[in-house]
Tab-separated table of C-alpha atoms and ligand atoms in Angstrom:
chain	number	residue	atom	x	y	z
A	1	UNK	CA	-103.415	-65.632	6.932
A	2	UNK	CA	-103.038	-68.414	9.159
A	3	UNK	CA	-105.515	-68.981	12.378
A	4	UNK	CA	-104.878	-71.228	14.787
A	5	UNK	CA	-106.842	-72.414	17.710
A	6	UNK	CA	-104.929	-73.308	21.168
A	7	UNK	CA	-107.990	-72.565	23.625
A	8	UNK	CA	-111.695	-73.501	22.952
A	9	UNK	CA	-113.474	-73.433	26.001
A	10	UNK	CA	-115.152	-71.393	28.232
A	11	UNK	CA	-115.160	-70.225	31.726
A	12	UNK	CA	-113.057	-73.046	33.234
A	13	UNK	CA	-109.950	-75.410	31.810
A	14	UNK	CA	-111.719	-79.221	31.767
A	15	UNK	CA	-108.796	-82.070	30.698
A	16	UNK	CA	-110.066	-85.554	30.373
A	17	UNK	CA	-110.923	-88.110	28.927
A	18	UNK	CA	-114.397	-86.851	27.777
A	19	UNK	CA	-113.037	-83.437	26.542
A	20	UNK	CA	-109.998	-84.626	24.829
A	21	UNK	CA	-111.122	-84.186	20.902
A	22	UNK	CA	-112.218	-80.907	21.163
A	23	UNK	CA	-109.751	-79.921	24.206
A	24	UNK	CA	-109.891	-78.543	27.614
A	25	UNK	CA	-108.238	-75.410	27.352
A	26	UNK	CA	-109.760	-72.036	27.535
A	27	UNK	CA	-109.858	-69.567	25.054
A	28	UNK	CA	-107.180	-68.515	22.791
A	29	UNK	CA	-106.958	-67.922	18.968
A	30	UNK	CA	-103.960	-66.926	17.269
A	31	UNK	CA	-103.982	-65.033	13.520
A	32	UNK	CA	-100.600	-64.994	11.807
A	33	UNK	CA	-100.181	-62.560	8.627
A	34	UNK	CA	-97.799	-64.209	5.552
A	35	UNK	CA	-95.985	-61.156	6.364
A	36	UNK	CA	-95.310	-62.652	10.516
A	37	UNK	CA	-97.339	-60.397	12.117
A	38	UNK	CA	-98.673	-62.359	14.837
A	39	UNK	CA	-101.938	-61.145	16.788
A	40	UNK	CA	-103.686	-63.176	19.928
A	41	UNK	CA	-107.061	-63.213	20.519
A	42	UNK	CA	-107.559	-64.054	24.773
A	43	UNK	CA	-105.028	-65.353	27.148
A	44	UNK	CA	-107.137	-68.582	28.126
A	45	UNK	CA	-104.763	-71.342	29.422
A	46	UNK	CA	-104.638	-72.293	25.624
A	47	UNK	CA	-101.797	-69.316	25.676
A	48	UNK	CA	-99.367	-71.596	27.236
A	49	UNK	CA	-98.751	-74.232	24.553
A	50	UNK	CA	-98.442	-70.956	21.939
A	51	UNK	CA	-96.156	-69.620	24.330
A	52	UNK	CA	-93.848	-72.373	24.373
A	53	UNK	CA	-93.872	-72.514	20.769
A	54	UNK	CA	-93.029	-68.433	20.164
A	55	UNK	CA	-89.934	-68.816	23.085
A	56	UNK	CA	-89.405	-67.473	26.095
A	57	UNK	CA	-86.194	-66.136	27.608
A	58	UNK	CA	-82.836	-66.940	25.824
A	59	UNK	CA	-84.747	-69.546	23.885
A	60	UNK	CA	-85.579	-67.860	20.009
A	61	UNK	CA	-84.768	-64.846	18.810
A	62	UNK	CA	-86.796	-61.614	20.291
A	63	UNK	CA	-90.483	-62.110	19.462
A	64	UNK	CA	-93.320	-59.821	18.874
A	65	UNK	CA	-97.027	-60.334	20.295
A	66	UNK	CA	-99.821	-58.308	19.456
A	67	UNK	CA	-102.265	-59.120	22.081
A	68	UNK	CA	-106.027	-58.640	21.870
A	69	UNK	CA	-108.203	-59.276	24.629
A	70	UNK	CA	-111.939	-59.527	24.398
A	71	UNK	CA	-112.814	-58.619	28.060
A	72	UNK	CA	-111.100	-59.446	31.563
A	73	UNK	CA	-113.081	-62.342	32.561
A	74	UNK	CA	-111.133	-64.740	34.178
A	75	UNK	CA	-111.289	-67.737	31.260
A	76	UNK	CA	-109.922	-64.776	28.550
A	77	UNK	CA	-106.680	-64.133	30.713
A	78	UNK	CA	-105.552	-66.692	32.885
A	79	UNK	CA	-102.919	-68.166	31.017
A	80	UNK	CA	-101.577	-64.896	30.886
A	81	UNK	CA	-98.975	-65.189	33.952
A	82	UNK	CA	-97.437	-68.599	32.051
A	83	UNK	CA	-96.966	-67.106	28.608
A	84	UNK	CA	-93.173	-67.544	28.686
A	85	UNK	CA	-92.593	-64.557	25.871
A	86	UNK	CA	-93.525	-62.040	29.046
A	87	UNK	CA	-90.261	-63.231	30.646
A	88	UNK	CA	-88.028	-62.974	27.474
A	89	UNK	CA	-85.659	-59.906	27.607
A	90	UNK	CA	-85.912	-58.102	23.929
A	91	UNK	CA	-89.630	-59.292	23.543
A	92	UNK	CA	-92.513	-57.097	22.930
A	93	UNK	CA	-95.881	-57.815	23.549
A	94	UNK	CA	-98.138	-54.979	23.140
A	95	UNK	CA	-101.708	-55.893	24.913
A	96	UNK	CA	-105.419	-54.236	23.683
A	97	UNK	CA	-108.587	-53.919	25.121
A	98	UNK	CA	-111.543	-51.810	25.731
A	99	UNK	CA	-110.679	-49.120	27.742
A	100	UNK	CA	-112.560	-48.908	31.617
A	101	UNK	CA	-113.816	-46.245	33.659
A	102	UNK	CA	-112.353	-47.358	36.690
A	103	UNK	CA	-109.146	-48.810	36.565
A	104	UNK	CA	-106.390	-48.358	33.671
A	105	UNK	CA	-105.747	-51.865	31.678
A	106	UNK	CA	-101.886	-52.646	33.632
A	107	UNK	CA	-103.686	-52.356	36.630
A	108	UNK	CA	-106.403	-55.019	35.850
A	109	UNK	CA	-103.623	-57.326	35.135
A	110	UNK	CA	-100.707	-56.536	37.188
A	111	UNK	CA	-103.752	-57.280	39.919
A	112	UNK	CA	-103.846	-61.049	38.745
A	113	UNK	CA	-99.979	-61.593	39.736
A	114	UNK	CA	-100.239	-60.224	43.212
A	115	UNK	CA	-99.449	-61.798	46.040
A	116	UNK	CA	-101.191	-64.000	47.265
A	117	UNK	CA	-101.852	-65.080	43.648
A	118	UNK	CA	-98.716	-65.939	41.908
A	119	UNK	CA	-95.239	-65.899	42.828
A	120	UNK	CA	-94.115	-63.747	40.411
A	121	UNK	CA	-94.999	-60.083	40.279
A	122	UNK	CA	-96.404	-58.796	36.687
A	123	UNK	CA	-93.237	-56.177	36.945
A	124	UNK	CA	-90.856	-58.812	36.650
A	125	UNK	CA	-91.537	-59.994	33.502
A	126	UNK	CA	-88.991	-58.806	31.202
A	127	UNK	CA	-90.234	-58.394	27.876
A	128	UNK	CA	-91.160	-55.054	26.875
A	129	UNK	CA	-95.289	-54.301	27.335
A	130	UNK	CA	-97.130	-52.092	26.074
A	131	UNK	CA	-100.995	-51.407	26.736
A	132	UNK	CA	-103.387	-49.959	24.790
A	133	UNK	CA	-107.132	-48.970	25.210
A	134	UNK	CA	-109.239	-49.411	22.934
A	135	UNK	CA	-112.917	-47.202	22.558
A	136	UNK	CA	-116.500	-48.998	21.586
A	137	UNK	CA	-115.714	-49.626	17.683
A	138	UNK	CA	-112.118	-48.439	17.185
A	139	UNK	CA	-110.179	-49.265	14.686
A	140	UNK	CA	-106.541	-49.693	13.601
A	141	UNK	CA	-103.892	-51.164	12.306
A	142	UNK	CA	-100.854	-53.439	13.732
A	143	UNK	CA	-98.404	-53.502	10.908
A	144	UNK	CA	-100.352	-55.307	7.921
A	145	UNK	CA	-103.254	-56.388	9.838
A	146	UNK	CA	-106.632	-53.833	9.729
A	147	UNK	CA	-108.267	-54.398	13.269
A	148	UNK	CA	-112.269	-53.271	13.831
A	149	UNK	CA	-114.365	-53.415	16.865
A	150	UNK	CA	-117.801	-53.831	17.950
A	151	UNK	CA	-119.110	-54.065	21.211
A	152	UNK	CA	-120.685	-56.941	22.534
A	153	UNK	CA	-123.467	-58.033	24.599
A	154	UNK	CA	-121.944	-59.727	27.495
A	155	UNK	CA	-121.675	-58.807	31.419
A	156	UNK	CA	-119.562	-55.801	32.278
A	157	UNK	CA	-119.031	-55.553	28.358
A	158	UNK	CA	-116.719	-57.559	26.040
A	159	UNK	CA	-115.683	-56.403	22.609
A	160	UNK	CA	-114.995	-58.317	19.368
A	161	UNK	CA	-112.426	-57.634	17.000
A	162	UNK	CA	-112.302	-58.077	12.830
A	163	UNK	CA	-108.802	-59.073	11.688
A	164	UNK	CA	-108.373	-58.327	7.907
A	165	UNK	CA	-104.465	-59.172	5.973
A	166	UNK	CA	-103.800	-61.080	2.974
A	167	UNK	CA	-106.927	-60.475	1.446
A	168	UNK	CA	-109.358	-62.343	4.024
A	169	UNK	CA	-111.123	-61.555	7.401
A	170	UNK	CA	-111.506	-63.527	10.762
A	171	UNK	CA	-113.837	-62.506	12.806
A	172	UNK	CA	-113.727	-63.215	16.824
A	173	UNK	CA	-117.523	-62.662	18.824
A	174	UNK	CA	-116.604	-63.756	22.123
A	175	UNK	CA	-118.294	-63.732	24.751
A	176	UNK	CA	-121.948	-62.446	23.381
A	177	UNK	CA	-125.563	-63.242	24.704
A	178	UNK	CA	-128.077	-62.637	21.671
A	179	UNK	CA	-129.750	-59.335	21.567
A	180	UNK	CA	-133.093	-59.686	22.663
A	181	UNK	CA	-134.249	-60.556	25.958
A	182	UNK	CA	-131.415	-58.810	28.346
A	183	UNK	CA	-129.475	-55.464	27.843
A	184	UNK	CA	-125.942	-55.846	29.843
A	185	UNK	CA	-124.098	-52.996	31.204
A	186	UNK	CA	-121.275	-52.268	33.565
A	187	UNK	CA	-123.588	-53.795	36.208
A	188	UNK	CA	-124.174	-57.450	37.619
A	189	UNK	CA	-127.851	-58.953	36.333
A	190	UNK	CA	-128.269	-61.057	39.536
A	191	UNK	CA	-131.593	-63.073	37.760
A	192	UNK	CA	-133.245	-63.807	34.361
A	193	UNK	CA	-136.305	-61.322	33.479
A	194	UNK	CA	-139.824	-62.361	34.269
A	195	UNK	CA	-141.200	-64.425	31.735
A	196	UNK	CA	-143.297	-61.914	28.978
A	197	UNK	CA	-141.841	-58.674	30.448
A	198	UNK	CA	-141.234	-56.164	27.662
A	199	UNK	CA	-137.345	-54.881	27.251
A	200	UNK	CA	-137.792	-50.486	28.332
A	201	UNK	CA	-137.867	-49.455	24.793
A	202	UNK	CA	-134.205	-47.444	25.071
A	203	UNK	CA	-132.833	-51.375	25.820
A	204	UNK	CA	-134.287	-52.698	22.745
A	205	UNK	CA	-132.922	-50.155	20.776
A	206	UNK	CA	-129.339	-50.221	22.171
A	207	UNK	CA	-129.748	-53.861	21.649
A	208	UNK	CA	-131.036	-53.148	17.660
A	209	UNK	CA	-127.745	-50.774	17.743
A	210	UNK	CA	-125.569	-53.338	18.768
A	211	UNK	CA	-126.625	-56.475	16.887
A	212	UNK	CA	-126.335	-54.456	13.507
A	213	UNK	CA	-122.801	-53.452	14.803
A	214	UNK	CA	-121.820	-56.805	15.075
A	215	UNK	CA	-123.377	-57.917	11.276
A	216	UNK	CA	-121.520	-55.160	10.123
A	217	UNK	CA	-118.633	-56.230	11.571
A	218	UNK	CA	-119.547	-59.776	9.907
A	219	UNK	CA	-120.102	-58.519	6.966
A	220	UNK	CA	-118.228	-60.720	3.862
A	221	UNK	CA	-116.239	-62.355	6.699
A	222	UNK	CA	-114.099	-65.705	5.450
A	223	UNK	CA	-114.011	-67.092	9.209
A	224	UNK	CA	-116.821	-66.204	12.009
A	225	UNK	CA	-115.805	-67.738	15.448
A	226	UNK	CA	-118.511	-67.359	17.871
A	227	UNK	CA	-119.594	-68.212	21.202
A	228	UNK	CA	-121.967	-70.838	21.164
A	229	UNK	CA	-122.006	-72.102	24.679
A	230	UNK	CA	-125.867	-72.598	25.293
A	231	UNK	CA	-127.957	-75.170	24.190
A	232	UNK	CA	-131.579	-73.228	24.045
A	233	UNK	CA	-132.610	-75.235	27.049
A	234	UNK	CA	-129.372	-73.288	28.864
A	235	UNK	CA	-130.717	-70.091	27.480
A	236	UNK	CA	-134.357	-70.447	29.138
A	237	UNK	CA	-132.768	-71.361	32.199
A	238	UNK	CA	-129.853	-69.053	32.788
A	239	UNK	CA	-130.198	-66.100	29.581
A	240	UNK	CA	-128.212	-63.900	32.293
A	241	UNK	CA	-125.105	-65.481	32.359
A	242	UNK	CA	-124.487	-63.753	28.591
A	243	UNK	CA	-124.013	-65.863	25.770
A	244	UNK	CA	-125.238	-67.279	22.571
A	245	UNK	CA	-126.759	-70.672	21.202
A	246	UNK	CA	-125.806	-72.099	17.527
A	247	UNK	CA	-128.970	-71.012	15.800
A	248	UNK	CA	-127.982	-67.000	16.894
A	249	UNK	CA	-124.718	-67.177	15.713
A	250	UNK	CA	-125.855	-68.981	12.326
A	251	UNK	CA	-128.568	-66.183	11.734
A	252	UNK	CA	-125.695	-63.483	11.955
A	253	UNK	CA	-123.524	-64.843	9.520
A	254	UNK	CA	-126.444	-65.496	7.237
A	255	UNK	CA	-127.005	-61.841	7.313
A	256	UNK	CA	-123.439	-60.983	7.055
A	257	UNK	CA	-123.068	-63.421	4.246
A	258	UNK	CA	-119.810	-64.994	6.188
A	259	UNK	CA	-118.946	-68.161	4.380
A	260	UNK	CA	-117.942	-70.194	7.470
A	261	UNK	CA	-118.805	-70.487	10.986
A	262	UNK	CA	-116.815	-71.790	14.158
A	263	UNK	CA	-118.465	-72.553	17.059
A	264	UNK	CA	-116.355	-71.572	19.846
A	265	UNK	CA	-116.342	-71.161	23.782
A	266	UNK	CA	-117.506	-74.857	24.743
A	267	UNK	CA	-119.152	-75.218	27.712
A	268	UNK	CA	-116.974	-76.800	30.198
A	269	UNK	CA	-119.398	-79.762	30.754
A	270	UNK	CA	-120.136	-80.760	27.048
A	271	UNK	CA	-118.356	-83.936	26.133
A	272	UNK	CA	-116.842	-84.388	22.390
A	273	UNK	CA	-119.855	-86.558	21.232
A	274	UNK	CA	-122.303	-83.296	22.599
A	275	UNK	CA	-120.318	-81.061	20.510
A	276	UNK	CA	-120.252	-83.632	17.413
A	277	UNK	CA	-124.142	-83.958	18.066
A	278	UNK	CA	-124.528	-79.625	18.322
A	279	UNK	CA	-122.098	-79.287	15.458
A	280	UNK	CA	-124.545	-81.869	13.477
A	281	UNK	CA	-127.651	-79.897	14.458
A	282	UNK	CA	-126.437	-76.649	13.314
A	283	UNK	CA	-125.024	-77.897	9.923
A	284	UNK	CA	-128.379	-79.047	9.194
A	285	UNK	CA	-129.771	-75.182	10.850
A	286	UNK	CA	-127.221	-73.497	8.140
A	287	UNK	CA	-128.597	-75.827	5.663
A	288	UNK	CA	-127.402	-74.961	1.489
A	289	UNK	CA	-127.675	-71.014	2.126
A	290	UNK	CA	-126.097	-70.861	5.278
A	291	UNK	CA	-122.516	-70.757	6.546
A	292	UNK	CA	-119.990	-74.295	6.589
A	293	UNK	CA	-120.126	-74.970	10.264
A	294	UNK	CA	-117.506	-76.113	12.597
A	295	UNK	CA	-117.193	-76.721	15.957
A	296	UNK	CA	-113.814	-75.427	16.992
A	297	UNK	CA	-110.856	-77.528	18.682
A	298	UNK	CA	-107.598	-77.073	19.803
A	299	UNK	CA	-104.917	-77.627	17.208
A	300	UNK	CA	-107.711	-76.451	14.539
A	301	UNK	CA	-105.647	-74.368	11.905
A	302	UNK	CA	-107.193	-73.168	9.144
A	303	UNK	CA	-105.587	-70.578	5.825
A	304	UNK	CA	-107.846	-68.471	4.348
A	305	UNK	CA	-106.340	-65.704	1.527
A	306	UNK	CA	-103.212	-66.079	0.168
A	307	UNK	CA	-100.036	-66.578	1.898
B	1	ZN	ZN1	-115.745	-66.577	28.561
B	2	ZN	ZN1	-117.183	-63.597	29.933
């Protein structure tokens, strides 16, 4: 399998001159089988350049996207609307993710095109789309490629996925806060907990539940990509905001025994040399026993199995 990375950054796109090693783009990760089967983790703005390569109307011949989307958050889907395969007659681009109480998936992003958002209304794209649901910790298959989910512990809920073909696993945890100090839900955490207050016991355990759900999930992985966006100084300040530091993503894989670890979902205001200097510090974290670290960028493509 082949994975390539068009979109490393979170929450915001952030071109210039200080981002321009590790990229701008938001997040987007794309696994290809030997077989072609082509599967996209988040529709970041890094789902343009991909785009353009796949085809768009009249361009290649009919494509075939398999589409999985962490959670809705507006840095996993906005390049959505300017993936040109959407407006290729004869394409199909089947889209996954968990399933809500409230609204039904097409509405969440049909929403996004609206007017006065975008000029061009989500049922005008031609392709053929298809949207699927997923429960906490489904799994399945699209063609060749075994997909498994765990839930994550991020606001209103995120999920990450386990792609297995060709005799390896990639494993995408994005976006995740650890699972100790905050429990999120399907509610907004407007401020970090008092400092020393204990978790309500049914927290920690859902938390417990959780983290060994995403080990598992882990577990023997070739490829962990993982949202490393704090720095522990951005963890004591603002641990509600929902995601992870280096040193949490390095203990999972160490007790997964994944062999390598990409750290993913750059802040938007960390320069290259801040990443070089984070991706330094956590090499030397995972020490002999640990995972290889790297710090993820756009255009990073890496094989793992055969094919
Ligand atoms: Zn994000
Ligand atoms: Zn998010």
């Amino acid at each position: 399998m082949r994975v390539r990375f068009w979109g490393v950054r979170g929450s915001l796109p952030v071109p210039g001159s200080k981002t321009e090693r590790y990229g701008g783009n938001t997040s987007c990760v794309e696994v290809r089988a030997a077989s072609g089967t082509r599967v996209v983790v988040d529709a970041g703005t890094g789902i343009r350049k991909l785009g353009k390569e796949i085809g768009g109307e009249g361009e290649n011949a009919p494509s075939e996207v398999h589409l999985l989307i962490s959670h809705t958050h507006w840095d996993h889907i906005q390049g959505l609307p300017y993936f040109s395969p959407l407006y290729g007659k004869g394409n199909k681009v089947s889209v996954y993710a968990r399933k809500r109480d409230d609204l039904h998936l097409q509405a969440v992003f049909a929403s996004q095109t609206d007017d006065p958002y975008f000029p061009v209304p989500f049922a005008e794209a031609q392709a053929q789309i298809a949207f699927r649901e997923l429960p906490d910790s489904a799994k399945f298959d699209i063609a060749d490629v075994k997909v498994a989910c765990a839930r994550l512990n991020h606001p209103y809920i995120a999920t990450a996925y386990r792609l297995t073909c060709d005799g390896a696993s990639v494993v995408y945890v994005s976006d995740t806060a650890p699972f100790s100090d905050i429990l999120f839900e399907d509610e907004f955490v407007a401020r970090p907990p008092s400092p020393g207050a204990a978790l309500p016991q049914r927290d920690r355990e859902k938390l417990q539940r959780m983290r060994e759900g995403v080990v598992r999930l882990c577990e023997g992985a070739d490829l962990v990509i993982y949202d490393t966006m704090f720095t522990a100084d951005d963890y004591r300040r603002i641990p509600h905001y929902g995601h992870s530091r280096p040193s949490d993503a390095v203990d999972v894989c160490r007790e997964a025994g994944a062999r390598r670890l990409v750290l993913f979902h750059h802040a938007p205001e960390r320069s290259d040399a801040e990443i070089d200097g984070i991706l330094e510090q956590t090499r030397r974290l995972a020490g002999s026993g640990g995972p290889d670290v790297t710090a993820a960028f756009e255009g990073l493509d890496v094989e793992l199995g055969r094919g």
